[in-house]
mmCIF file with all atom_site columns, C-alpha atoms in Angstrom:
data_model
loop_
_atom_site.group_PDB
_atom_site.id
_atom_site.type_symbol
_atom_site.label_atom_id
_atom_site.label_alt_id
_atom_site.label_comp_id
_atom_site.label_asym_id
_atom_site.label_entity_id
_atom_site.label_seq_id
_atom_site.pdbx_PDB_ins_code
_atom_site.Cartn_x
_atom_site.Cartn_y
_atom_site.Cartn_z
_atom_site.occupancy
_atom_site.B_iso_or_equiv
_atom_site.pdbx_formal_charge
_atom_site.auth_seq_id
_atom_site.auth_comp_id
_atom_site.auth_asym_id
_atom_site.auth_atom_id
_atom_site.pdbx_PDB_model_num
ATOM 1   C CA . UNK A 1 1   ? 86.498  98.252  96.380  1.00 0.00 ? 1   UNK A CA 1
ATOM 2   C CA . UNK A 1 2   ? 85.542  94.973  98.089  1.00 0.00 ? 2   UNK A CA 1
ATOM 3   C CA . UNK A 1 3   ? 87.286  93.653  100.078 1.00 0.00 ? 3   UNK A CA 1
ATOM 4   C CA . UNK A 1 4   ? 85.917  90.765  101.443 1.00 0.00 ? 4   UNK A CA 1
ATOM 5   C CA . UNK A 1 5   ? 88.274  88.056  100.556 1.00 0.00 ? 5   UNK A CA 1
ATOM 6   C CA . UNK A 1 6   ? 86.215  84.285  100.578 1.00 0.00 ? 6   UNK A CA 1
ATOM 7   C CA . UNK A 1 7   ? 87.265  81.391  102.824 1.00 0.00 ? 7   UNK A CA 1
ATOM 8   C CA . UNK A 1 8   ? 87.667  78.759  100.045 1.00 0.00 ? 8   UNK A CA 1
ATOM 9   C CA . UNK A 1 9   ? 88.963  79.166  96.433  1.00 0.00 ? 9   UNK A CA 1
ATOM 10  C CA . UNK A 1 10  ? 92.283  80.239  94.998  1.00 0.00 ? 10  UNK A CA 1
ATOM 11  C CA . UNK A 1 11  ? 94.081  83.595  95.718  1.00 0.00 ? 11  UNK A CA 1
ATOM 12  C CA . UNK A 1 12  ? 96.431  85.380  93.857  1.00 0.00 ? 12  UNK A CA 1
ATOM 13  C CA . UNK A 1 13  ? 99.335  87.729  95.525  1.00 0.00 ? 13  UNK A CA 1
ATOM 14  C CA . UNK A 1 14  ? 100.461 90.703  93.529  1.00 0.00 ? 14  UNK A CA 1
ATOM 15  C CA . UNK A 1 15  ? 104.055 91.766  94.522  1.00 0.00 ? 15  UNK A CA 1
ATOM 16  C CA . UNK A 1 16  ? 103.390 95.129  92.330  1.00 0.00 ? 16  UNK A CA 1
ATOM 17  C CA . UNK A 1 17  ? 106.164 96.870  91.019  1.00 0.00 ? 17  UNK A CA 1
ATOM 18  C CA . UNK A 1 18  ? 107.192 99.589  88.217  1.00 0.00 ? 18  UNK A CA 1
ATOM 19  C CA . UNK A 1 19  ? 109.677 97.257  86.259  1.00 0.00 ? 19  UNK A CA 1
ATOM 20  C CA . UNK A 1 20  ? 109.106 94.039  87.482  1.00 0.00 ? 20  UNK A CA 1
ATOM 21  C CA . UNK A 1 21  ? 105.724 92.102  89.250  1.00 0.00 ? 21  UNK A CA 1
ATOM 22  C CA . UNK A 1 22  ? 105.965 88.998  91.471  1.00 0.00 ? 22  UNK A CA 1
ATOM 23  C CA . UNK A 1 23  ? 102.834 86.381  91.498  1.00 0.00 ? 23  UNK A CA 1
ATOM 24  C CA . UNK A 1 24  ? 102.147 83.943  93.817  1.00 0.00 ? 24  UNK A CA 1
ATOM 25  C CA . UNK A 1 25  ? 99.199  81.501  94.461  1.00 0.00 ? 25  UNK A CA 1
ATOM 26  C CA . UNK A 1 26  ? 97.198  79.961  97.326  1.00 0.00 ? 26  UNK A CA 1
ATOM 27  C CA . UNK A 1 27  ? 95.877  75.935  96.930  1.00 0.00 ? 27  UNK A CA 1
ATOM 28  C CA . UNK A 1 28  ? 91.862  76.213  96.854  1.00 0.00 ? 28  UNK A CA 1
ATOM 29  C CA . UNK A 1 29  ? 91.846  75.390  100.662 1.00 0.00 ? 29  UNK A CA 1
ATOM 30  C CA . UNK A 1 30  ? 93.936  78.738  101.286 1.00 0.00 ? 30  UNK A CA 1
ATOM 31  C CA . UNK A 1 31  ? 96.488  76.640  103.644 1.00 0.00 ? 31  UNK A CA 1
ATOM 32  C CA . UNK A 1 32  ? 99.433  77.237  101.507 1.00 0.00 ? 32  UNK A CA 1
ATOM 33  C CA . UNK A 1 33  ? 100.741 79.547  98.688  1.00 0.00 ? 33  UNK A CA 1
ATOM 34  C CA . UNK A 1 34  ? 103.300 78.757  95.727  1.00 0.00 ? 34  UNK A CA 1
ATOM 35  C CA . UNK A 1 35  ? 105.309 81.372  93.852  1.00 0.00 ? 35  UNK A CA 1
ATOM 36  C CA . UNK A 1 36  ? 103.553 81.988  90.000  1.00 0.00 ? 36  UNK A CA 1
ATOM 37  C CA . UNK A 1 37  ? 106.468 83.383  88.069  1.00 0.00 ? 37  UNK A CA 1
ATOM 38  C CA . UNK A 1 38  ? 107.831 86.828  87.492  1.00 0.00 ? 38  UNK A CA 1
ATOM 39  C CA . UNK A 1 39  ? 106.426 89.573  85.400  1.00 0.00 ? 39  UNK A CA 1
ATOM 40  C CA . UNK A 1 40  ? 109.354 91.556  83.360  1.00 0.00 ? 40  UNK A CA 1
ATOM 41  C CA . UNK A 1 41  ? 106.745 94.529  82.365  1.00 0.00 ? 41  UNK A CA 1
ATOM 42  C CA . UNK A 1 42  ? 105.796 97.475  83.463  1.00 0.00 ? 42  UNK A CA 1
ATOM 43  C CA . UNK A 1 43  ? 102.277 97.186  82.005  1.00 0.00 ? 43  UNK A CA 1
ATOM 44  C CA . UNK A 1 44  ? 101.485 93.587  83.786  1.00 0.00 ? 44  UNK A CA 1
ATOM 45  C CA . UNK A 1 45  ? 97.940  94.006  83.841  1.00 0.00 ? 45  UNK A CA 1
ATOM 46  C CA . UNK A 1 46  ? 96.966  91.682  80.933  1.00 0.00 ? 46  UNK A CA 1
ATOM 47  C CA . UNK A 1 47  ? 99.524  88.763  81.852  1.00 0.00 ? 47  UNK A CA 1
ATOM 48  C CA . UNK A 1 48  ? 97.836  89.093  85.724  1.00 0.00 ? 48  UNK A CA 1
ATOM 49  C CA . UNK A 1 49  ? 93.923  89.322  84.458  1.00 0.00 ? 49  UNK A CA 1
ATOM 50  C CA . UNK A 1 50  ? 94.938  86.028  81.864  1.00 0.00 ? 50  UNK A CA 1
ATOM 51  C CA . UNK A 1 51  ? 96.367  84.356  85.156  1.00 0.00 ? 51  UNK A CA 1
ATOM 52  C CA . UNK A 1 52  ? 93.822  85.340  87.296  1.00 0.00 ? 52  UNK A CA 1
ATOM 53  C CA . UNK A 1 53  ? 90.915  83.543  84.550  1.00 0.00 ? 53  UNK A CA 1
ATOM 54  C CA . UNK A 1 54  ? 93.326  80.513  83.958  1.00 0.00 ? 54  UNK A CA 1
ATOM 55  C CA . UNK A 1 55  ? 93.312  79.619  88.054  1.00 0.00 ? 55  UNK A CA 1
ATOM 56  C CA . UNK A 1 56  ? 90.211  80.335  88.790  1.00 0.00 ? 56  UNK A CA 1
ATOM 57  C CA . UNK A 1 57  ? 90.903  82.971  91.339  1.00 0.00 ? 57  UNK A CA 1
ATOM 58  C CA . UNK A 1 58  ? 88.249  84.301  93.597  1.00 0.00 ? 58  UNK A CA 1
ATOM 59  C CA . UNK A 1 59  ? 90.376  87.122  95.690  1.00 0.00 ? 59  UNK A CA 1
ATOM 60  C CA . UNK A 1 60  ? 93.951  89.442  95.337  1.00 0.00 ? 60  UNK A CA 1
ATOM 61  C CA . UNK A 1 61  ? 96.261  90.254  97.672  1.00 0.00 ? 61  UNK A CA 1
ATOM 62  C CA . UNK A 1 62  ? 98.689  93.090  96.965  1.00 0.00 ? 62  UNK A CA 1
ATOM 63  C CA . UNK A 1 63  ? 101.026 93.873  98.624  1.00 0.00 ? 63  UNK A CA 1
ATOM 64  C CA . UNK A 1 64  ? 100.877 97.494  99.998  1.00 0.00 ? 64  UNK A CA 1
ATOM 65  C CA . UNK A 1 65  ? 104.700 98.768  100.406 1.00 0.00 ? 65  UNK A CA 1
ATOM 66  C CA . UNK A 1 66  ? 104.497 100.738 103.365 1.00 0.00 ? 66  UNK A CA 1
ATOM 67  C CA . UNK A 1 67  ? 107.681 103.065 104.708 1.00 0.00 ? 67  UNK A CA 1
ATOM 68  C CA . UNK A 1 68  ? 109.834 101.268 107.683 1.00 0.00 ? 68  UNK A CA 1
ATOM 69  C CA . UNK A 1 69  ? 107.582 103.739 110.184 1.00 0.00 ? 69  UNK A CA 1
ATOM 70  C CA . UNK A 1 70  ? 104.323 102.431 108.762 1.00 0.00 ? 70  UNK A CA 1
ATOM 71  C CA . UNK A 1 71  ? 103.412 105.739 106.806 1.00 0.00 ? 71  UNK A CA 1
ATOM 72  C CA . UNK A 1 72  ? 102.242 105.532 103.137 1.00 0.00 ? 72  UNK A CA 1
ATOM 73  C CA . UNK A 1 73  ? 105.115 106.632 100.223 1.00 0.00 ? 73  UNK A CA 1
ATOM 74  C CA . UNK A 1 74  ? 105.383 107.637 96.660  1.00 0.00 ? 74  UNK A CA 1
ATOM 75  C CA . UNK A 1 75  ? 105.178 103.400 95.849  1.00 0.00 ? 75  UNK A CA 1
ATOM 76  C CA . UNK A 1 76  ? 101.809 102.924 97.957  1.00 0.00 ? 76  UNK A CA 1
ATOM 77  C CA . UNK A 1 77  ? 100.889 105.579 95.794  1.00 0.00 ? 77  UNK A CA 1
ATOM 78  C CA . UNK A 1 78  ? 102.110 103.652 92.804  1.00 0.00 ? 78  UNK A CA 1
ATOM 79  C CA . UNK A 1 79  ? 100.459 100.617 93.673  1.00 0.00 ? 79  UNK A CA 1
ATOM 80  C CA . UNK A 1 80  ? 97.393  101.969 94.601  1.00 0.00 ? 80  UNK A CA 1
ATOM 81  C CA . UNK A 1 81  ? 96.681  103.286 91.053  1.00 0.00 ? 81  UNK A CA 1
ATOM 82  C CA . UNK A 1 82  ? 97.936  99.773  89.839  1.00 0.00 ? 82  UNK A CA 1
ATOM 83  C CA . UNK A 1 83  ? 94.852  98.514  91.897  1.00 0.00 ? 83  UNK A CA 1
ATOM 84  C CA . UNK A 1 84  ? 92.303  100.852 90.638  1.00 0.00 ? 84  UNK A CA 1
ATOM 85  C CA . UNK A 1 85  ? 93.695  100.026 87.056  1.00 0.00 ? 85  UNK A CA 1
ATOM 86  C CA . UNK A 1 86  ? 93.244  96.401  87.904  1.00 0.00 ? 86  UNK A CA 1
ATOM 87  C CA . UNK A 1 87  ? 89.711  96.930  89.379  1.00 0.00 ? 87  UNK A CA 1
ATOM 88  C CA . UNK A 1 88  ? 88.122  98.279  85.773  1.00 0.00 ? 88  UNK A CA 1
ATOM 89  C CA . UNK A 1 89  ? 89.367  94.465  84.525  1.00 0.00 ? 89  UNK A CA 1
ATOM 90  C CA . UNK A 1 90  ? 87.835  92.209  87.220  1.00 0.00 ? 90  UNK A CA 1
ATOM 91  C CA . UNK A 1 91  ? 85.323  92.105  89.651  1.00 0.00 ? 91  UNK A CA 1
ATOM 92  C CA . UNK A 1 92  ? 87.518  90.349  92.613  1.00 0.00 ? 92  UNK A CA 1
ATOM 93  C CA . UNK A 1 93  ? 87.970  91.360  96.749  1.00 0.00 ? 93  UNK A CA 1
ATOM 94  C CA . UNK A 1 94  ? 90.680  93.358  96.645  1.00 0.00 ? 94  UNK A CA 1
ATOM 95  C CA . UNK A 1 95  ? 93.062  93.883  99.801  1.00 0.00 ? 95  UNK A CA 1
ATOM 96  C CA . UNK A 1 96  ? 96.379  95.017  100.880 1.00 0.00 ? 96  UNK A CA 1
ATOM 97  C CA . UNK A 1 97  ? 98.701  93.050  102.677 1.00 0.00 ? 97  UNK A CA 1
ATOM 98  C CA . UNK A 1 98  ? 101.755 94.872  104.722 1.00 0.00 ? 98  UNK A CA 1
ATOM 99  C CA . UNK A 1 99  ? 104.769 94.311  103.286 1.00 0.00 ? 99  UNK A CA 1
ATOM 100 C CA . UNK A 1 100 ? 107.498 95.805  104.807 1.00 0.00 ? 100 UNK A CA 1
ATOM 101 C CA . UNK A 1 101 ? 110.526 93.413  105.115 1.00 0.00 ? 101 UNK A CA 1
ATOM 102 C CA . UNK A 1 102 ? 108.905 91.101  102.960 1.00 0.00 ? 102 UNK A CA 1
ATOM 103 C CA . UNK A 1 103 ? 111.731 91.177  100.386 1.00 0.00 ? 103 UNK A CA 1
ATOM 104 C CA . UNK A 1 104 ? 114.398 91.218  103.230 1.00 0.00 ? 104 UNK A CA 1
ATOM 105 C CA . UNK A 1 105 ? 112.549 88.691  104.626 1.00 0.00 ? 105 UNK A CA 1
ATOM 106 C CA . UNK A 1 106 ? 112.384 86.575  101.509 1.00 0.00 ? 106 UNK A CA 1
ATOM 107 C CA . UNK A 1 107 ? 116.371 87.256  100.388 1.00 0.00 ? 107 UNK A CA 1
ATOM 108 C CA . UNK A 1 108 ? 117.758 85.674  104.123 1.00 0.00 ? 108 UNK A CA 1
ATOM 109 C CA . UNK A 1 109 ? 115.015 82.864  104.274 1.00 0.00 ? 109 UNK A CA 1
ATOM 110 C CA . UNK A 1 110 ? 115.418 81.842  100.581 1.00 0.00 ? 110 UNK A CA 1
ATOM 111 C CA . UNK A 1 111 ? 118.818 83.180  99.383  1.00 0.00 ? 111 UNK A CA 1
ATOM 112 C CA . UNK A 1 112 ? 117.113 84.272  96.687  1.00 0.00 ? 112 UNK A CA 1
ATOM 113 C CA . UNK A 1 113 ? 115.294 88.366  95.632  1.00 0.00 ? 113 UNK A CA 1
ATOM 114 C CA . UNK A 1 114 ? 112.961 86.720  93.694  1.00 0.00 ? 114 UNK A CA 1
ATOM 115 C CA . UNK A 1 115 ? 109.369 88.827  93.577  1.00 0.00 ? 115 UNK A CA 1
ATOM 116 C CA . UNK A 1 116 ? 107.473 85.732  92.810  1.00 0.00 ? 116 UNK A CA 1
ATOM 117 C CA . UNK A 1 117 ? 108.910 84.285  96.240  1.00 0.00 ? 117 UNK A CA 1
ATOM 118 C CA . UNK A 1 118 ? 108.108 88.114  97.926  1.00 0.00 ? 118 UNK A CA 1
ATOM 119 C CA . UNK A 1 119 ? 104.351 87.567  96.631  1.00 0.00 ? 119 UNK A CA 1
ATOM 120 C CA . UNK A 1 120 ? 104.203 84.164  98.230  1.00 0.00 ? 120 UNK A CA 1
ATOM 121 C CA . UNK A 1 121 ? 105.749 85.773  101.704 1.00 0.00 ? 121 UNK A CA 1
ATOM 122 C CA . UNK A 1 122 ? 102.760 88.258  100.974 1.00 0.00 ? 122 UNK A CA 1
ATOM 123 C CA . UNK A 1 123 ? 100.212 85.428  101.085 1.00 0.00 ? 123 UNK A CA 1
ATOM 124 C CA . UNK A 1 124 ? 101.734 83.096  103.312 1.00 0.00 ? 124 UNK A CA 1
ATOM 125 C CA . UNK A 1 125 ? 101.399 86.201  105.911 1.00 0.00 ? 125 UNK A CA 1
ATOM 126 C CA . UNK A 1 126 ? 97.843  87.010  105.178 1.00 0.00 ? 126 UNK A CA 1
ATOM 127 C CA . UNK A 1 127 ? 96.787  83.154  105.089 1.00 0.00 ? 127 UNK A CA 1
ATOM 128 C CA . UNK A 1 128 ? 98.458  82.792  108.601 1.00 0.00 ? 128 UNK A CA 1
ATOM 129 C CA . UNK A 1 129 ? 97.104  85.725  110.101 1.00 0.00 ? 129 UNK A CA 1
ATOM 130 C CA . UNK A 1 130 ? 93.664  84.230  108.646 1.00 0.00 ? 130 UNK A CA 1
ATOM 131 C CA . UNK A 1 131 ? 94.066  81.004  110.626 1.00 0.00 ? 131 UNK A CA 1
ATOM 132 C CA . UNK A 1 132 ? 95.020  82.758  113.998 1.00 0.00 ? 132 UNK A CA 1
ATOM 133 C CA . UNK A 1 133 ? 91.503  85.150  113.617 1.00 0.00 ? 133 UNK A CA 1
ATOM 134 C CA . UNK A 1 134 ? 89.554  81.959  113.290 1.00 0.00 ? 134 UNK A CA 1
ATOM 135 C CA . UNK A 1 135 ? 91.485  80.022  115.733 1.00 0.00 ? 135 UNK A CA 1
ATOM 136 C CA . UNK A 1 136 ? 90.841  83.158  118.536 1.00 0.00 ? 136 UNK A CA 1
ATOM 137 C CA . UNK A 1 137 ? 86.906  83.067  117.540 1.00 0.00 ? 137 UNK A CA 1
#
């Protein structure tokens, strides 16, 4: 899997789940990311590989649902086989982003336990951790 993500060019978040999969999307720059829409499916993969041709995206982040103690569960798991499945329809960098409290996170910031607005937590996180590793070089 690559998973070198570029420096310019759209991303796309992937807030992966069995019933329902939030989207999100980055600005070509990569300085800010905007919620896509909601997936009611469990077989999103061809409503994600249509979105992912339509904007032009050149990288994914999913986000990788790690326990509370930072160990790997059943749904990392889950969403790893999601990824592979993903993989045999494009040809993008691939990584996971950490994303424990990211729905807590998004339901007291937002009001709102909307998955497209978890995905855009997701890559809001990994853009800013992007801009404090070039900042520190």
């Amino acid at each position: 899997m690559n998973t070198t993500i570029p420096q310019n060019g759209v991303l796309m978040s992937i807030d992966y789940g069995t019933r329902k999969t939030g989207l999100a999307i980055s600005d070509s720059q990569q300085t800010f990311a905007l919620p896509l829409g909601v997936i009611h499916t469990q077989s999103p993969l061809q409503v994600i590989i249509k979105k992912l041709q339509e904007y032009n995206v050149v990288g994914c982040i999913v986000g990788w649902p790690l326990n509370a103690n930072g160990t790997k569960g059943q749904q990392c798991m889950i969403t790893e086989e999601f990824t592979k499945q993903l993989l045999k329809y494009c040809n993008l960098p691939i990584i996971y982003q950490d994303e424990r409290f990211s729905s807590i996170y998004t339901t007291l910031t937002y009001n709102q336990n909307d998955d497209s607005i978890t995905a855009m937590t997701i890559l809001n996180e990994f853009l800013e951790t992007r801009i404090q590793q070039i900042h520190r070089e």
